[in-house]
PDB file of C-alpha atoms in Angstrom:
ATOM      1  CA  MET A  76     239.872 148.749 -77.246  1.00 59.00           C
ATOM      2  CA  SER A  77     240.392 146.147 -74.237  1.00 85.00           C
ATOM      3  CA  ASN A  78     240.688 142.686 -75.876  1.00 93.00           C
ATOM      4  CA  PRO A  79     237.601 140.434 -75.433  1.00 94.00           C
ATOM      5  CA  PHE A  80     239.360 137.451 -76.723  1.00 96.00           C
ATOM      6  CA  ALA A  81     242.213 137.526 -74.372  1.00 95.00           C
ATOM      7  CA  ARG A  82     240.639 134.586 -72.399  1.00 95.00           C
ATOM      8  CA  ALA A  83     240.141 132.119 -75.138  1.00 95.00           C
ATOM      9  CA  LYS A  84     240.672 128.676 -75.048  1.00 95.00           C
ATOM     10  CA  TYR A  85     240.249 125.132 -76.623  1.00 94.00           C
ATOM     11  CA  LEU A  86     236.842 124.116 -76.506  1.00 93.00           C
ATOM     12  CA  LEU A  87     236.525 120.969 -78.844  1.00 93.00           C
ATOM     13  CA  ALA A  88     237.679 119.696 -82.248  1.00 92.00           C
ATOM     14  CA  ALA A  89     234.566 118.402 -84.435  1.00 93.00           C
ATOM     15  CA  HIS A  90     235.400 116.018 -87.312  1.00 91.00           C
ATOM     16  CA  THR A  91     231.839 115.151 -88.064  1.00 91.00           C
ATOM     17  CA  PRO A  92     228.582 117.413 -87.910  1.00 93.00           C
ATOM     18  CA  GLN A  93     227.486 115.294 -84.914  1.00 94.00           C
ATOM     19  CA  GLN A  94     230.661 116.550 -83.060  1.00 95.00           C
ATOM     20  CA  LEU A  95     229.730 120.391 -83.200  1.00 95.00           C
ATOM     21  CA  PRO A  96     228.500 122.240 -80.189  1.00 94.00           C
ATOM     22  CA  ALA A  97     224.646 123.120 -79.662  1.00 94.00           C
ATOM     23  CA  ASP A  98     223.831 125.330 -82.510  1.00 95.00           C
ATOM     24  CA  GLY A  99     223.165 128.620 -80.817  1.00 89.00           C
ATOM     25  CA  GLY A 100     224.912 131.885 -79.853  1.00 92.00           C
ATOM     26  CA  TYR A 101     227.494 133.500 -82.096  1.00 97.00           C
ATOM     27  CA  GLU A 102     230.133 132.165 -83.880  1.00 97.00           C
ATOM     28  CA  VAL A 103     233.027 133.546 -86.330  1.00 98.00           C
ATOM     29  CA  ALA A 104     235.285 131.370 -88.623  1.00 97.00           C
ATOM     30  CA  PHE A 105     238.984 131.867 -89.934  1.00 96.00           C
ATOM     31  CA  ALA A 106     240.073 130.176 -93.087  1.00 94.00           C
ATOM     32  CA  GLY A 107     243.206 130.404 -94.998  1.00 92.00           C
ATOM     33  CA  ARG A 108     245.446 128.499 -97.373  1.00 87.00           C
ATOM     34  CA  SER A 109     248.307 126.735 -95.959  1.00 79.00           C
ATOM     35  CA  ASN A 110     251.274 128.996 -95.007  1.00 84.00           C
ATOM     36  CA  ALA A 111     249.110 132.146 -95.297  1.00 89.00           C
ATOM     37  CA  GLY A 112     249.405 132.850 -91.319  1.00 90.00           C
ATOM     38  CA  LYS A 113     246.259 131.885 -89.879  1.00 92.00           C
ATOM     39  CA  SER A 114     247.190 130.322 -86.536  1.00 90.00           C
ATOM     40  CA  SER A 115     249.457 133.149 -86.063  1.00 91.00           C
ATOM     41  CA  ALA A 116     246.428 135.644 -86.793  1.00 94.00           C
ATOM     42  CA  LEU A 117     244.444 133.977 -84.308  1.00 95.00           C
ATOM     43  CA  ASN A 118     247.509 133.886 -81.508  1.00 94.00           C
ATOM     44  CA  ALA A 119     247.750 137.387 -82.142  1.00 95.00           C
ATOM     45  CA  LEU A 120     244.348 138.350 -81.873  1.00 96.00           C
ATOM     46  CA  CYS A 121     243.915 136.426 -78.619  1.00 95.00           C
ATOM     47  CA  GLN A 122     247.339 137.941 -76.996  1.00 94.00           C
ATOM     48  CA  GLN A 123     248.199 134.316 -76.806  1.00 93.00           C
ATOM     49  CA  ASN A 124     251.343 132.315 -78.097  1.00 88.00           C
ATOM     50  CA  ALA A 125     249.863 128.728 -78.572  1.00 84.00           C
ATOM     51  CA  LEU A 126     246.362 128.994 -78.591  1.00 88.00           C
ATOM     52  CA  ALA A 127     246.120 128.005 -82.160  1.00 81.00           C
ATOM     53  CA  ARG A 128     248.756 125.653 -83.397  1.00 70.00           C
ATOM     54  CA  VAL A 129     251.766 126.969 -85.571  1.00 53.00           C
ATOM     55  CA  SER A 130     253.226 124.315 -87.387  1.00 45.00           C
ATOM     56  CA  LYS A 131     256.052 124.136 -89.811  1.00 45.00           C
ATOM     57  CA  THR A 132     254.067 121.487 -91.791  1.00 45.00           C
ATOM     58  CA  PRO A 133     251.321 123.334 -93.661  1.00 47.00           C
ATOM     59  CA  GLY A 134     247.865 121.997 -93.514  1.00 47.00           C
ATOM     60  CA  ARG A 135     247.850 120.593 -90.062  1.00 49.00           C
ATOM     61  CA  THR A 136     244.657 121.505 -88.933  1.00 56.00           C
ATOM     62  CA  GLN A 137     242.265 118.538 -89.863  1.00 69.00           C
ATOM     63  CA  GLN A 138     239.230 119.451 -87.934  1.00 85.00           C
ATOM     64  CA  LEU A 139     236.892 122.298 -86.980  1.00 92.00           C
ATOM     65  CA  VAL A 140     238.643 123.625 -83.769  1.00 92.00           C
ATOM     66  CA  PHE A 141     236.480 125.843 -81.633  1.00 95.00           C
ATOM     67  CA  PHE A 142     237.741 128.265 -78.909  1.00 95.00           C
ATOM     68  CA  ASP A 143     235.582 129.805 -76.592  1.00 95.00           C
ATOM     69  CA  PHE A 144     236.442 132.981 -74.453  1.00 93.00           C
ATOM     70  CA  PRO A 145     235.138 133.622 -70.639  1.00 91.00           C
ATOM     71  CA  PRO A 146     233.270 135.643 -69.567  1.00 92.00           C
ATOM     72  CA  TYR A 147     231.265 135.956 -72.818  1.00 92.00           C
ATOM     73  CA  ASP A 148     228.563 133.273 -72.909  1.00 90.00           C
ATOM     74  CA  ASN A 149     227.609 131.034 -76.076  1.00 93.00           C
ATOM     75  CA  ARG A 150     230.359 132.710 -78.216  1.00 96.00           C
ATOM     76  CA  PHE A 151     233.368 131.003 -80.363  1.00 97.00           C
ATOM     77  CA  LEU A 152     236.380 131.209 -82.427  1.00 97.00           C
ATOM     78  CA  VAL A 153     236.215 128.554 -85.071  1.00 96.00           C
ATOM     79  CA  ASP A 154     239.557 127.370 -86.952  1.00 94.00           C
ATOM     80  CA  LEU A 155     238.773 125.958 -90.277  1.00 92.00           C
ATOM     81  CA  PRO A 156     240.845 123.369 -91.785  1.00 83.00           C
ATOM     82  CA  GLY A 157     243.837 125.070 -94.032  1.00 76.00           C
ATOM     83  CA  TYR A 158     244.072 123.821 -97.685  1.00 66.00           C
ATOM     84  CA  GLY A 159     247.181 124.713-100.495  1.00 58.00           C
ATOM     85  CA  TYR A 160     250.238 123.062-100.032  1.00 46.00           C
ATOM     86  CA  ALA A 161     248.999 120.554 -97.717  1.00 54.00           C
ATOM     87  CA  LYS A 162     249.100 116.738 -99.027  1.00 62.00           C
ATOM     88  CA  VAL A 163     245.318 115.711 -98.191  1.00 68.00           C
ATOM     89  CA  PRO A 164     244.222 112.312 -99.400  1.00 76.00           C
ATOM     90  CA  ARG A 165     241.141 112.894-101.866  1.00 80.00           C
ATOM     91  CA  ASP A 166     238.772 111.245 -99.790  1.00 83.00           C
ATOM     92  CA  LEU A 167     239.442 113.268 -96.532  1.00 79.00           C
ATOM     93  CA  LYS A 168     239.267 116.431 -98.948  1.00 79.00           C
ATOM     94  CA  ALA A 169     235.841 115.448-100.339  1.00 83.00           C
ATOM     95  CA  HIS A 170     234.682 114.439 -96.473  1.00 85.00           C
ATOM     96  CA  TRP A 171     235.864 118.304 -95.684  1.00 83.00           C
ATOM     97  CA  GLN A 172     234.233 119.788 -98.745  1.00 84.00           C
ATOM     98  CA  ALA A 173     230.845 118.171 -98.011  1.00 89.00           C
ATOM     99  CA  PHE A 174     231.243 119.070 -94.086  1.00 90.00           C
ATOM    100  CA  LEU A 175     232.214 122.613 -94.543  1.00 88.00           C
ATOM    101  CA  ALA A 176     229.164 122.981 -97.257  1.00 89.00           C
ATOM    102  CA  GLN A 177     226.940 121.614 -94.521  1.00 92.00           C
ATOM    103  CA  TYR A 178     228.584 124.067 -91.794  1.00 93.00           C
ATOM    104  CA  PHE A 179     227.964 127.175 -93.842  1.00 92.00           C
ATOM    105  CA  ARG A 180     224.480 125.970 -95.347  1.00 92.00           C
ATOM    106  CA  GLU A 181     222.832 125.228 -91.990  1.00 94.00           C
ATOM    107  CA  ARG A 182     224.877 126.770 -89.182  1.00 95.00           C
ATOM    108  CA  GLU A 183     222.605 129.395 -87.654  1.00 95.00           C
ATOM    109  CA  ALA A 184     225.558 130.887 -85.099  1.00 97.00           C
ATOM    110  CA  LEU A 185     227.852 131.441 -87.930  1.00 97.00           C
ATOM    111  CA  LYS A 186     227.784 135.176 -88.360  1.00 97.00           C
ATOM    112  CA  GLY A 187     230.904 135.912 -90.378  1.00 97.00           C
ATOM    113  CA  LEU A 188     233.949 134.636 -92.066  1.00 97.00           C
ATOM    114  CA  VAL A 189     237.611 135.918 -91.792  1.00 98.00           C
ATOM    115  CA  VAL A 190     239.802 134.868 -94.623  1.00 97.00           C
ATOM    116  CA  VAL A 191     243.366 135.083 -94.038  1.00 97.00           C
ATOM    117  CA  MET A 192     245.743 135.787 -96.974  1.00 96.00           C
ATOM    118  CA  ASP A 193     249.397 136.496 -96.917  1.00 96.00           C
ATOM    119  CA  ILE A 194     249.575 139.860 -98.695  1.00 96.00           C
ATOM    120  CA  ARG A 195     252.389 139.092-100.743  1.00 96.00           C
ATOM    121  CA  HIS A 196     250.011 136.396-102.211  1.00 95.00           C
ATOM    122  CA  PRO A 197     246.463 137.495-102.242  1.00 95.00           C
ATOM    123  CA  LEU A 198     243.324 136.277-103.441  1.00 95.00           C
ATOM    124  CA  LYS A 199     244.260 132.943-104.813  1.00 93.00           C
ATOM    125  CA  ASP A 200     241.473 130.295-105.934  1.00 90.00           C
ATOM    126  CA  TYR A 201     240.924 129.092-102.489  1.00 88.00           C
ATOM    127  CA  ASP A 202     240.429 132.582-100.976  1.00 93.00           C
ATOM    128  CA  ARG A 203     237.825 133.524-104.042  1.00 93.00           C
ATOM    129  CA  GLN A 204     236.043 130.461-103.343  1.00 90.00           C
ATOM    130  CA  MET A 205     235.766 130.712 -99.575  1.00 91.00           C
ATOM    131  CA  ILE A 206     234.742 134.543 -99.724  1.00 95.00           C
ATOM    132  CA  ALA A 207     231.901 133.457-102.555  1.00 93.00           C
ATOM    133  CA  PHE A 208     231.003 130.836-100.136  1.00 90.00           C
ATOM    134  CA  ALA A 209     229.969 133.341 -97.406  1.00 93.00           C
ATOM    135  CA  VAL A 210     228.382 135.750 -99.437  1.00 94.00           C
ATOM    136  CA  GLU A 211     226.551 133.187-100.968  1.00 92.00           C
ATOM    137  CA  HIS A 212     224.859 132.011 -97.633  1.00 91.00           C
ATOM    138  CA  GLY A 213     224.274 135.722 -96.612  1.00 92.00           C
ATOM    139  CA  MET A 214     226.851 136.337 -94.190  1.00 93.00           C
ATOM    140  CA  PRO A 215     229.677 138.838 -94.179  1.00 96.00           C
ATOM    141  CA  ALA A 216     233.280 138.017 -94.795  1.00 97.00           C
ATOM    142  CA  HIS A 217     236.500 139.942 -93.881  1.00 98.00           C
ATOM    143  CA  ALA A 218     239.734 139.540 -95.801  1.00 98.00           C
ATOM    144  CA  LEU A 219     242.927 139.690 -93.408  1.00 97.00           C
ATOM    145  CA  LEU A 220     246.123 140.401 -95.309  1.00 98.00           C
ATOM    146  CA  THR A 221     248.535 138.993 -92.673  1.00 96.00           C
ATOM    147  CA  LYS A 222     252.489 139.457 -93.149  1.00 95.00           C
ATOM    148  CA  ALA A 223     251.936 143.058 -93.690  1.00 96.00           C
ATOM    149  CA  ASP A 224     255.315 143.687 -92.025  1.00 94.00           C
ATOM    150  CA  LYS A 225     257.249 141.816 -94.836  1.00 94.00           C
ATOM    151  CA  LEU A 226     256.021 144.645 -97.203  1.00 92.00           C
ATOM    152  CA  GLY A 227     256.556 148.512 -97.215  1.00 92.00           C
ATOM    153  CA  ARG A 228     254.094 150.815 -96.535  1.00 92.00           C
ATOM    154  CA  GLY A 229     253.430 151.950 -99.778  1.00 96.00           C
ATOM    155  CA  ALA A 230     253.520 148.226-101.583  1.00 96.00           C
ATOM    156  CA  ALA A 231     251.245 147.103 -98.748  1.00 95.00           C
ATOM    157  CA  GLY A 232     249.024 149.947 -99.329  1.00 96.00           C
ATOM    158  CA  ASN A 233     248.881 149.406-103.013  1.00 97.00           C
ATOM    159  CA  THR A 234     247.937 145.608-102.561  1.00 97.00           C
ATOM    160  CA  LEU A 235     245.257 146.483 -99.867  1.00 97.00           C
ATOM    161  CA  GLN A 236     243.520 148.677-102.339  1.00 97.00           C
ATOM    162  CA  ALA A 237     243.822 146.275-105.446  1.00 97.00           C
ATOM    163  CA  VAL A 238     242.063 143.625-103.470  1.00 97.00           C
ATOM    164  CA  ARG A 239     239.812 146.036-101.930  1.00 97.00           C
ATOM    165  CA  LYS A 240     238.865 147.190-105.560  1.00 97.00           C
ATOM    166  CA  GLU A 241     238.463 143.309-106.748  1.00 96.00           C
ATOM    167  CA  LEU A 242     236.287 142.444-103.962  1.00 96.00           C
ATOM    168  CA  LEU A 243     233.983 145.442-104.297  1.00 96.00           C
ATOM    169  CA  ALA A 244     233.519 144.649-107.834  1.00 96.00           C
ATOM    170  CA  LEU A 245     232.771 141.001-107.308  1.00 95.00           C
ATOM    171  CA  HIS A 246     230.560 141.414-103.755  1.00 96.00           C
ATOM    172  CA  GLY A 247     229.935 145.248-103.142  1.00 93.00           C
ATOM    173  CA  ASP A 248     230.007 145.801 -99.521  1.00 92.00           C
ATOM    174  CA  LYS A 249     229.493 142.554 -98.022  1.00 94.00           C
ATOM    175  CA  VAL A 250     233.225 142.059 -97.779  1.00 97.00           C
ATOM    176  CA  SER A 251     235.803 144.007 -96.084  1.00 97.00           C
ATOM    177  CA  VAL A 252     239.352 144.023 -96.227  1.00 98.00           C
ATOM    178  CA  GLN A 253     242.254 145.178 -94.037  1.00 98.00           C
ATOM    179  CA  VAL A 254     246.246 144.815 -93.721  1.00 97.00           C
ATOM    180  CA  PHE A 255     247.480 142.802 -90.451  1.00 97.00           C
ATOM    181  CA  SER A 256     250.406 141.910 -88.952  1.00 94.00           C
ATOM    182  CA  GLY A 257     250.433 139.853 -85.634  1.00 89.00           C
ATOM    183  CA  GLU A 258     254.522 140.150 -85.508  1.00 90.00           C
ATOM    184  CA  THR A 259     253.887 144.079 -85.433  1.00 92.00           C
ATOM    185  CA  ASN A 260     250.199 144.502 -84.268  1.00 91.00           C
ATOM    186  CA  ILE A 261     249.323 146.163 -87.425  1.00 94.00           C
ATOM    187  CA  GLY A 262     245.611 146.197 -87.659  1.00 96.00           C
ATOM    188  CA  ILE A 263     244.893 144.157 -84.492  1.00 96.00           C
ATOM    189  CA  ASP A 264     242.428 146.542 -83.187  1.00 95.00           C
ATOM    190  CA  GLU A 265     240.367 146.523 -86.640  1.00 96.00           C
ATOM    191  CA  ALA A 266     240.187 143.187 -86.359  1.00 97.00           C
ATOM    192  CA  ARG A 267     239.261 142.631 -83.619  1.00 96.00           C
ATOM    193  CA  GLY A 268     236.517 145.301 -83.761  1.00 96.00           C
ATOM    194  CA  VAL A 269     235.146 143.630 -86.645  1.00 97.00           C
ATOM    195  CA  ILE A 270     234.973 140.158 -84.989  1.00 97.00           C
ATOM    196  CA  ALA A 271     233.326 141.874 -81.725  1.00 96.00           C
ATOM    197  CA  ARG A 272     231.070 143.529 -83.969  1.00 96.00           C
ATOM    198  CA  TRP A 273     229.825 140.395 -85.829  1.00 97.00           C
ATOM    199  CA  MET A 274     229.351 138.532 -82.516  1.00 96.00           C
ATOM    200  CA  GLU A 275     227.348 141.798 -81.007  1.00 94.00           C
ATOM    201  CA  ILE A 276     230.257 142.049 -77.906  1.00 93.00           C
ATOM    202  CA  GLY A 277     229.527 145.252 -76.236  1.00 71.00           C
ATOM    203  CA  PRO A 278     228.749 146.795 -72.782  1.00 55.00           C
ATOM    204  CA  ARG A 279     225.299 144.996 -72.313  1.00 49.00           C
ATOM    205  CA  THR A 280     226.794 141.484 -73.937  1.00 56.00           C
ATOM    206  CA  PRO A 281     225.449 138.489 -71.825  1.00 53.00           C
ATOM    207  CA  VAL A 282     228.334 136.872 -69.670  1.00 52.00           C
ATOM    208  CA  ARG A 283     228.539 133.638 -67.625  1.00 53.00           C
ATOM    209  CA  ALA A 284     227.234 133.957 -63.993  1.00 45.00           C
ATOM    210  CA  SER A 285     230.425 133.381 -61.853  1.00 38.00           C
TER     211      SER A 285
END
């Protein structure tokens, strides 16, 4: 499939609800623990090397970062703060928890959540919490098992089935799962297809006037 996200570009970063874009259109958010490969996945999905910052210091995303992608109008990819190994001050963590809770609860434009997990270490507490958060607020979630090139095909398939079985038991068909590798393009088209469907991107999708 052609890549609707190939022209993605940085739009803004929001540290408070007041800094968010006007609430309209379609947004898909990306969440993931530090070192899960979230920035690399975003870059691969958009066929860009440095759209989302890839840092050797985990947890550097400290704001909600919005990317738009011409010519599609009112459609945004949103990079959420990563947690895990990051040394985040307690007051900042409390701020983010409140901000994200409000974002998920009130944001009409938010159409789905992609939860990025290292396939070698899936379904940590944070992953489960974010997936449950999405389901509780009535939106679909998609588990992206990244770094699939680090495992053999059999091991990757076994992990996929185990994660799928657990999420099906917990959330039914509200959560989809796939393997993914930005390094070797495993699952690239599948992931783009999920996001495009949530954003209702298709032949009749409104585009910006030139």
